[in-house]
Amino acid sequence: MSSTALPKRVALHRNPTTDSSVASSIAPSPMDSPRQSPSTTSLSSLASEAEARSKMLDTYGNEFKIPDFTIKQLRDAIPAHCYERKALTSLSYVARDLFCLATVFYVFHNYVTPENIPSTPIRTALWAFYTVVQGLLGTGVWVLAHECGHQAFSPSKVLNDTVGWVLHSALLVPYFSWKISHGKHHKATGNLARDMVFVPKTRSEFATRVGRAVHELNELMEETPILTALNLVLQQLFGWPMYLLTNVTGHNNHERQPEGRGKGKKNGYFGGVNHFNPSSPLYEAKDAKLIFLSDLGLAITGTVLYLVGSKFGWMNLLVWYGIPYLWVNHWLVAITYLQHTDPTLPHYHPDVWNFVRGAGATIDRDFGFVGRHIFHGIIETHVLHHYVSTIPFYNADEASEAIQKVMGNHYRTEAHTGWTGFFKALWTSSRICQWVEPTEGAEGESAGVMFYRNINGIGIPPAKVAQ
């Protein structure tokens, strides 16, 4: 499928040594254009200036247009049978994935042994391969539980939540706790004040992190590739547990919660915002029993793992479950990060956000055989998923093609880059997408549409801010 996203995909590099007081040739601010004297100003020139001030440019300098379609147009474009959820079909995928997990374990446990493979280095390499394969298959199981959380698994809510609770608990995911917070993410995608997943830093937040004043960002030296790589590794290793424990990457506006449960609570260690405490501001009082049930699922899994480790050895448990678990976390964070982080994607100030705009601030990619058949298409059809999350994954391709005809150039995809492009995007987004701000000179509604900027000399330079 060819890309219908804006075509200019090559990152434009700025010269980091260039004086920040010189206007960029990539995308000069509309305010830098010479103004005509009042005596020569025409109505057409005034209209041109107004249009310039409403122009929005993504990181690459492509002009962005706010989506102009409706959710009804999207839903009407999707064939009716795509909405059908079939319990037997969904359960067959669960059975398939669990069978694959069990088969891989059986083969390695019985045949990758000192008796069959005396060479320690070869045996170690094979078991390392085992952890990668089980991590991929475990991620597929995670995605099926994700289907349950969105009620896309079957028409039965009881079946959905039962299967989802079992599968997610087995992967040490608090099913109902995550389901509730994830639902809030879907309701507020792209909203800088309310989104729950990978909320980008604002300019001031980024400046605080690097210990500089806001106006100094134009003058900062490039972040070293080593530091970028270190941040990326930390994100992939610890991003998921940190999200569950401290709500890192989620919004931090808990004081505004109507019930008052967010009073005095902030993201971070011991801030009272996590996915395990029923009194967390992520939830309402009525959710308490579901949070307890989620914690019970984790306790059961933890008990089973303890018994296995005690009987068969902790090193075996690490290889059998622990390292594959880390691989699952890696894939989960990578997938989610790249669904919502890209130089072409906008984020919205709450005053200009609405559901259609926010749901469109996502991007599809392609991860080849693994993405389609092991990860159940969660990478390839995520834009559709944000508009209609109850469509089961096995109908998502057809539904995705249908809505693309309505979305036109508003649809974002990097599918043409293939599975290698997925890995490249991890690095590219880490280098480019550091904070969001409006296009320099934008006024009115356009001033509430934010785009990624960076200090690494890539793409549109940061706006100049007076001291």
XYZ file of C-alpha atoms in Angstrom:
467
model
C 0.000 0.000 0.000
C 1.427 3.340 -0.975
C 1.748 6.101 1.537
C -0.921 8.761 1.580
C 0.909 10.757 4.194
C 2.570 14.017 3.329
C 5.416 13.015 1.039
C 8.377 15.012 2.309
C 10.003 12.473 4.621
C 13.699 13.326 4.574
C 14.713 15.164 7.731
C 16.069 18.632 7.059
C 19.268 19.265 8.988
C 20.114 22.657 10.296
C 23.637 23.780 10.917
C 23.968 23.794 14.722
C 26.647 26.473 14.534
C 24.403 28.892 12.705
C 23.511 32.011 14.653
C 20.027 31.500 16.003
C 19.215 35.104 15.251
C 19.317 34.352 11.517
C 15.988 33.250 10.093
C 15.998 29.639 8.877
C 15.821 29.017 5.142
C 13.796 25.909 5.826
C 10.708 27.575 7.183
C 10.980 31.299 7.817
C 8.534 32.660 10.302
C 5.619 34.492 8.671
C 6.451 37.340 11.018
C 9.919 37.669 9.451
C 8.488 38.681 6.069
C 8.870 42.392 5.167
C 5.722 44.357 5.919
C 4.282 46.842 3.483
C 3.628 50.362 4.637
C 0.006 51.175 5.484
C -0.288 53.221 2.303
C 0.498 50.243 0.091
C -1.214 47.505 2.063
C -4.087 45.935 0.096
C -6.906 43.686 1.217
C -5.247 40.805 -0.615
C -1.965 41.327 1.234
C -3.797 41.449 4.562
C -5.516 38.177 3.688
C -2.158 36.705 2.721
C -0.646 37.705 6.051
C -3.594 36.235 7.948
C -3.209 32.995 6.015
C 0.494 32.914 6.804
C -0.204 33.318 10.508
C -2.573 30.355 10.391
C -0.068 28.093 8.632
C 1.066 25.074 10.622
C 4.330 23.284 9.823
C 5.369 19.883 11.114
C 8.955 19.117 12.047
C 9.962 18.461 8.446
C 8.419 21.703 7.205
C 5.358 20.077 5.628
C 2.194 22.153 5.908
C -0.375 20.567 8.211
C -4.130 20.857 7.814
C -6.541 20.175 10.656
C -8.787 17.166 9.863
C -12.127 18.186 8.368
C -14.061 14.900 8.331
C -16.458 13.540 10.950
C -16.577 10.325 12.931
C -19.904 9.520 11.245
C -18.285 9.695 7.814
C -15.608 7.266 8.968
C -18.051 4.825 10.540
C -20.362 4.907 7.534
C -17.451 4.114 5.210
C -16.634 0.876 7.045
C -18.456 -2.241 5.732
C -20.984 -3.525 8.257
C -19.406 -6.971 8.571
C -16.150 -5.428 9.836
C -17.905 -4.625 13.107
C -18.763 -8.295 13.729
C -16.958 -9.854 16.707
C -16.759 -13.647 16.770
C -15.899 -15.377 20.021
C -14.789 -18.640 18.388
C -12.511 -16.839 15.944
C -10.902 -14.813 18.723
C -10.554 -17.846 21.003
C -8.894 -19.766 18.176
C -6.159 -17.133 18.044
C -5.685 -17.418 21.808
C -5.376 -21.198 21.466
C -2.922 -20.807 18.592
C -0.667 -18.396 20.471
C -0.670 -20.443 23.675
C 0.072 -23.593 21.671
C 3.043 -21.886 20.034
C 4.366 -20.709 23.408
C 4.022 -24.210 24.883
C 5.572 -25.898 21.843
C 8.626 -23.643 21.831
C 9.138 -24.268 25.551
C 8.727 -28.032 25.102
C 11.259 -28.204 22.261
C 13.910 -26.148 24.036
C 13.364 -27.736 27.452
C 13.702 -31.261 26.061
C 16.230 -30.875 23.263
C 18.417 -27.833 23.993
C 20.157 -29.642 26.843
C 23.770 -30.515 27.732
C 23.094 -34.098 26.637
C 21.949 -33.076 23.171
C 24.107 -29.948 22.716
C 27.365 -30.263 24.708
C 28.716 -26.882 23.525
C 27.922 -24.247 26.154
C 28.247 -21.253 23.767
C 25.901 -22.841 21.219
C 23.428 -23.821 23.900
C 23.542 -20.305 25.371
C 22.929 -18.759 21.942
C 19.959 -21.047 21.356
C 18.402 -20.205 24.716
C 18.934 -16.519 23.973
C 17.038 -17.111 20.734
C 14.336 -18.809 22.795
C 13.835 -15.649 24.867
C 13.412 -13.556 21.712
C 10.851 -15.934 20.191
C 8.868 -16.226 23.417
C 8.954 -12.457 23.776
C 7.395 -12.083 20.333
C 4.743 -14.713 21.024
C 4.051 -13.239 24.458
C 3.485 -9.843 22.850
C 0.895 -11.467 20.593
C -0.907 -12.744 23.689
C -0.682 -9.225 25.154
C -2.393 -7.857 22.042
C -5.231 -10.380 22.332
C -5.808 -9.264 25.928
C -5.776 -5.699 24.596
C -8.597 -6.734 22.248
C -10.520 -7.933 25.301
C -10.023 -4.605 27.039
C -11.638 -2.811 24.107
C -14.504 -5.347 23.914
C -13.334 -6.232 20.393
C -12.764 -9.870 21.338
C -16.416 -11.000 21.346
C -19.943 -9.645 21.927
C -19.810 -10.963 25.522
C -18.389 -8.534 28.078
C -18.039 -11.359 30.612
C -16.003 -13.474 28.191
C -13.910 -10.494 27.147
C -13.005 -9.499 30.681
C -12.419 -13.079 31.820
C -10.032 -13.888 28.972
C -8.364 -10.484 29.233
C -7.870 -10.829 32.998
C -6.310 -14.285 32.667
C -3.998 -13.392 29.776
C -2.864 -10.037 31.113
C -2.385 -11.346 34.641
C -0.150 -14.104 33.249
C 1.991 -11.329 31.738
C 2.008 -9.348 35.019
C -0.313 -6.694 33.618
C -3.089 -5.374 35.906
C -5.912 -5.978 33.436
C -8.766 -3.809 34.719
C -6.429 -1.089 35.974
C -4.800 -0.827 32.579
C -8.137 -1.161 30.771
C -9.533 1.882 32.584
C -6.504 4.132 32.069
C -6.110 2.960 28.479
C -9.740 3.809 27.806
C -9.027 7.346 29.012
C -6.090 7.488 26.595
C -8.435 6.657 23.726
C -10.905 9.320 24.824
C -8.220 12.015 24.945
C -5.562 11.033 22.418
C -3.417 13.988 21.401
C -4.785 16.205 24.197
C -1.828 17.730 26.030
C -3.783 18.043 29.274
C -5.665 14.735 29.373
C -3.891 12.063 27.321
C -2.589 9.076 29.273
C 0.135 7.711 26.962
C 3.352 9.338 25.713
C 2.267 12.892 26.398
C 5.101 14.963 24.875
C 7.010 17.520 26.885
C 6.238 21.168 26.323
C 9.083 23.562 25.613
C 9.261 24.691 29.251
C 9.194 21.097 30.550
C 12.047 20.106 28.258
C 14.035 23.200 29.243
C 13.591 22.276 32.900
C 14.819 18.733 32.229
C 18.033 19.956 30.597
C 18.495 22.712 33.150
C 18.203 25.691 30.813
C 15.906 28.667 30.360
C 13.223 28.436 27.678
C 14.808 31.104 25.476
C 18.139 29.258 25.529
C 16.904 26.183 23.658
C 17.839 27.777 20.326
C 21.430 27.993 21.543
C 21.897 24.530 23.066
C 24.475 22.204 21.592
C 23.329 19.022 19.878
C 22.486 16.131 22.167
C 25.129 13.446 21.652
C 24.060 10.223 19.911
C 25.362 8.311 22.931
C 22.968 10.156 25.228
C 20.101 9.549 22.791
C 20.950 5.844 22.724
C 21.107 5.685 26.522
C 17.717 7.377 26.882
C 16.262 4.975 24.320
C 17.622 1.898 26.121
C 16.259 3.125 29.453
C 12.873 3.780 27.848
C 12.718 0.299 26.340
C 13.860 -1.478 29.497
C 11.948 0.409 32.151
C 9.251 2.401 30.342
C 6.397 -0.038 30.963
C 6.959 -0.771 34.685
C 7.623 2.935 35.288
C 4.331 3.781 33.600
C 2.467 1.342 35.837
C 4.271 2.472 38.995
C 4.564 6.244 38.504
C 2.436 7.158 35.446
C 5.534 8.424 33.630
C 4.558 9.691 30.122
C 0.956 10.188 31.305
C -0.604 13.572 32.021
C 0.048 15.168 35.408
C -3.134 17.222 35.834
C -4.692 15.081 38.551
C -5.733 18.051 40.686
C -8.532 18.729 38.216
C -10.287 15.403 38.739
C -13.976 16.083 39.572
C -14.076 13.618 42.456
C -11.125 15.327 44.121
C -9.131 12.089 44.169
C -6.168 13.847 42.579
C -5.691 16.450 45.291
C -2.024 16.575 46.301
C -1.094 13.708 43.980
C 1.529 13.868 41.261
C 3.271 11.481 38.900
C 6.494 10.012 40.218
C 7.678 7.864 43.092
C 5.408 8.032 46.127
C 3.198 10.567 44.337
C 0.100 8.423 44.780
C -0.434 7.951 41.027
C -0.076 4.324 39.936
C -2.020 1.394 38.490
C -2.208 -0.687 41.675
C -3.777 1.549 44.316
C -7.608 1.775 44.242
C -7.340 5.355 45.548
C -5.110 6.425 42.658
C -6.511 9.450 40.785
C -6.387 7.355 37.611
C -9.643 5.781 38.815
C -12.975 6.673 40.314
C -14.247 5.300 43.616
C -16.559 2.870 41.793
C -13.522 1.200 40.177
C -12.016 0.030 43.484
C -13.194 -3.588 43.256
C -11.787 -3.885 39.733
C -8.397 -2.596 40.862
C -8.387 -5.172 43.666
C -9.244 -7.879 41.124
C -6.360 -6.744 38.926
C -3.987 -6.901 41.891
C -5.303 -10.370 42.743
C -4.402 -11.558 39.256
C -0.860 -10.279 39.724
C -0.630 -11.947 43.128
C -1.674 -15.298 41.682
C 0.875 -15.056 38.880
C 3.569 -13.924 41.318
C 2.826 -16.926 43.547
C 3.074 -19.348 40.624
C 6.366 -17.812 39.521
C 7.735 -18.076 43.061
C 6.815 -21.754 43.244
C 8.402 -22.437 39.839
C 11.579 -20.606 40.803
C 11.777 -22.427 44.126
C 11.370 -25.829 42.521
C 13.320 -25.496 39.276
C 15.812 -22.741 40.106
C 15.765 -18.981 39.768
C 18.137 -18.937 36.813
C 15.794 -21.240 34.916
C 12.859 -18.992 35.783
C 14.829 -15.990 34.535
C 15.421 -17.656 31.171
C 12.023 -19.293 30.855
C 9.943 -16.261 31.886
C 11.961 -13.276 33.102
C 13.881 -12.343 29.956
C 10.926 -13.054 27.613
C 8.889 -10.785 29.913
C 11.430 -8.001 29.328
C 11.148 -8.573 25.581
C 7.362 -8.228 25.815
C 7.837 -4.948 27.672
C 10.262 -3.770 24.997
C 7.844 -4.467 22.167
C 4.924 -2.924 24.027
C 6.805 0.326 24.657
C 8.284 0.472 21.147
C 4.913 -0.119 19.501
C 3.058 2.419 21.639
C 5.811 5.026 21.365
C 5.921 4.846 17.577
C 2.140 4.882 17.249
C 2.023 8.311 18.867
C 5.446 9.828 18.233
C 6.474 10.987 14.773
C 7.753 14.266 13.285
C 4.554 14.590 11.227
C 2.107 14.192 14.112
C 0.395 17.114 15.888
C -0.667 17.440 19.505
C -3.417 19.782 20.606
C -3.986 22.317 23.333
C -7.256 21.375 25.123
C -9.013 24.463 23.719
C -8.634 23.271 20.111
C -8.754 19.497 20.681
C -11.640 17.260 19.756
C -11.936 13.485 19.397
C -11.597 13.347 15.603
C -8.511 15.551 15.624
C -6.851 13.660 18.442
C -7.561 10.191 17.123
C -5.952 11.207 13.840
C -2.726 12.120 15.666
C -1.546 8.527 15.278
C 0.418 6.726 12.586
C 0.449 3.273 10.992
C 3.653 1.395 10.286
C 4.516 -2.052 8.943
C 6.403 -4.790 10.760
C 6.232 -7.497 8.157
C 5.310 -11.072 9.051
C 5.756 -10.494 12.776
C 3.482 -7.469 12.759
C 0.738 -9.085 10.728
C 0.717 -12.633 12.088
C 2.261 -12.547 15.567
C 1.361 -9.036 16.760
C -2.098 -9.311 15.164
C -1.813 -6.123 13.108
C -1.614 -3.725 16.057
C 1.161 -1.781 14.314
C -0.385 -1.729 10.854
C -3.945 -0.562 11.656
C -3.617 1.665 14.689
C -5.199 4.754 13.123
C -8.401 2.798 12.565
C -8.157 1.415 16.095
C -8.300 4.911 17.547
C -11.420 5.803 15.605
C -13.292 2.524 16.141
C -11.603 0.425 18.808
C -14.260 -2.312 18.930
C -13.440 -3.655 15.456
C -11.594 -6.990 15.875
C -8.078 -7.170 14.484
C -8.981 -9.776 11.848
C -11.327 -7.243 10.217
C -9.058 -4.254 10.723
C -7.258 -4.290 7.361
C -10.465 -3.955 5.371
C -11.847 -1.318 7.725
C -8.573 0.606 7.633
C -8.609 0.764 3.847
C -12.188 2.041 3.984
C -11.477 4.968 6.300
C -8.378 5.991 4.352
C -10.655 7.019 1.496
C -12.373 9.453 3.856
C -9.242 10.675 5.613
C -7.241 11.320 2.436
C -4.026 13.194 3.201
C -4.915 13.308 6.886
C -4.083 9.601 7.144
C -0.548 9.015 8.376
C 1.426 5.911 7.457
C 5.018 4.794 7.189
C 4.095 1.350 5.884
C 6.257 1.848 2.796
C 9.416 1.735 4.961
C 8.765 -1.879 5.983
C 9.997 -3.606 9.118
C 13.436 -2.016 8.928
C 11.746 1.390 8.916
C 10.165 0.517 12.267
C 13.575 0.239 13.909
C 14.885 3.330 12.124
C 11.858 5.265 13.369
C 12.778 4.439 16.977
C 16.075 6.241 16.512
C 14.687 9.042 14.350
C 11.879 9.889 16.746
C 14.257 9.818 19.711
C 16.502 12.359 17.987
C 13.794 14.608 16.554
C 10.773 14.500 18.869
C 11.988 16.245 22.037
C 9.209 18.718 22.827
C 6.166 20.286 21.162
C 5.321 23.925 20.457
C 3.153 25.861 17.965
C 4.529 26.869 14.587
C 6.361 30.156 15.021
C 4.077 33.088 14.286
C 0.880 31.009 14.364
C -2.197 32.791 15.684
C -5.762 31.872 16.570
C -6.663 28.204 16.475
C -3.361 27.364 14.778
C -1.492 28.480 17.918
C -3.080 25.554 19.764
C -1.698 22.934 17.384
C 1.733 21.748 18.549
C 4.532 20.047 16.632
C 7.789 18.417 17.625
C 10.975 20.461 17.730
C 14.497 19.580 18.855
C 17.975 20.884 19.668
C 19.684 18.447 17.304
C 19.599 20.647 14.215
C 16.923 18.586 12.461
C 13.977 20.142 10.663
C 12.231 23.375 11.635
C 14.251 25.230 14.293
C 12.716 26.078 17.664
C 10.798 29.328 17.775
C 12.783 32.347 18.969
C 11.647 33.410 22.421
C 12.460 36.740 23.992
C 14.379 36.716 27.268
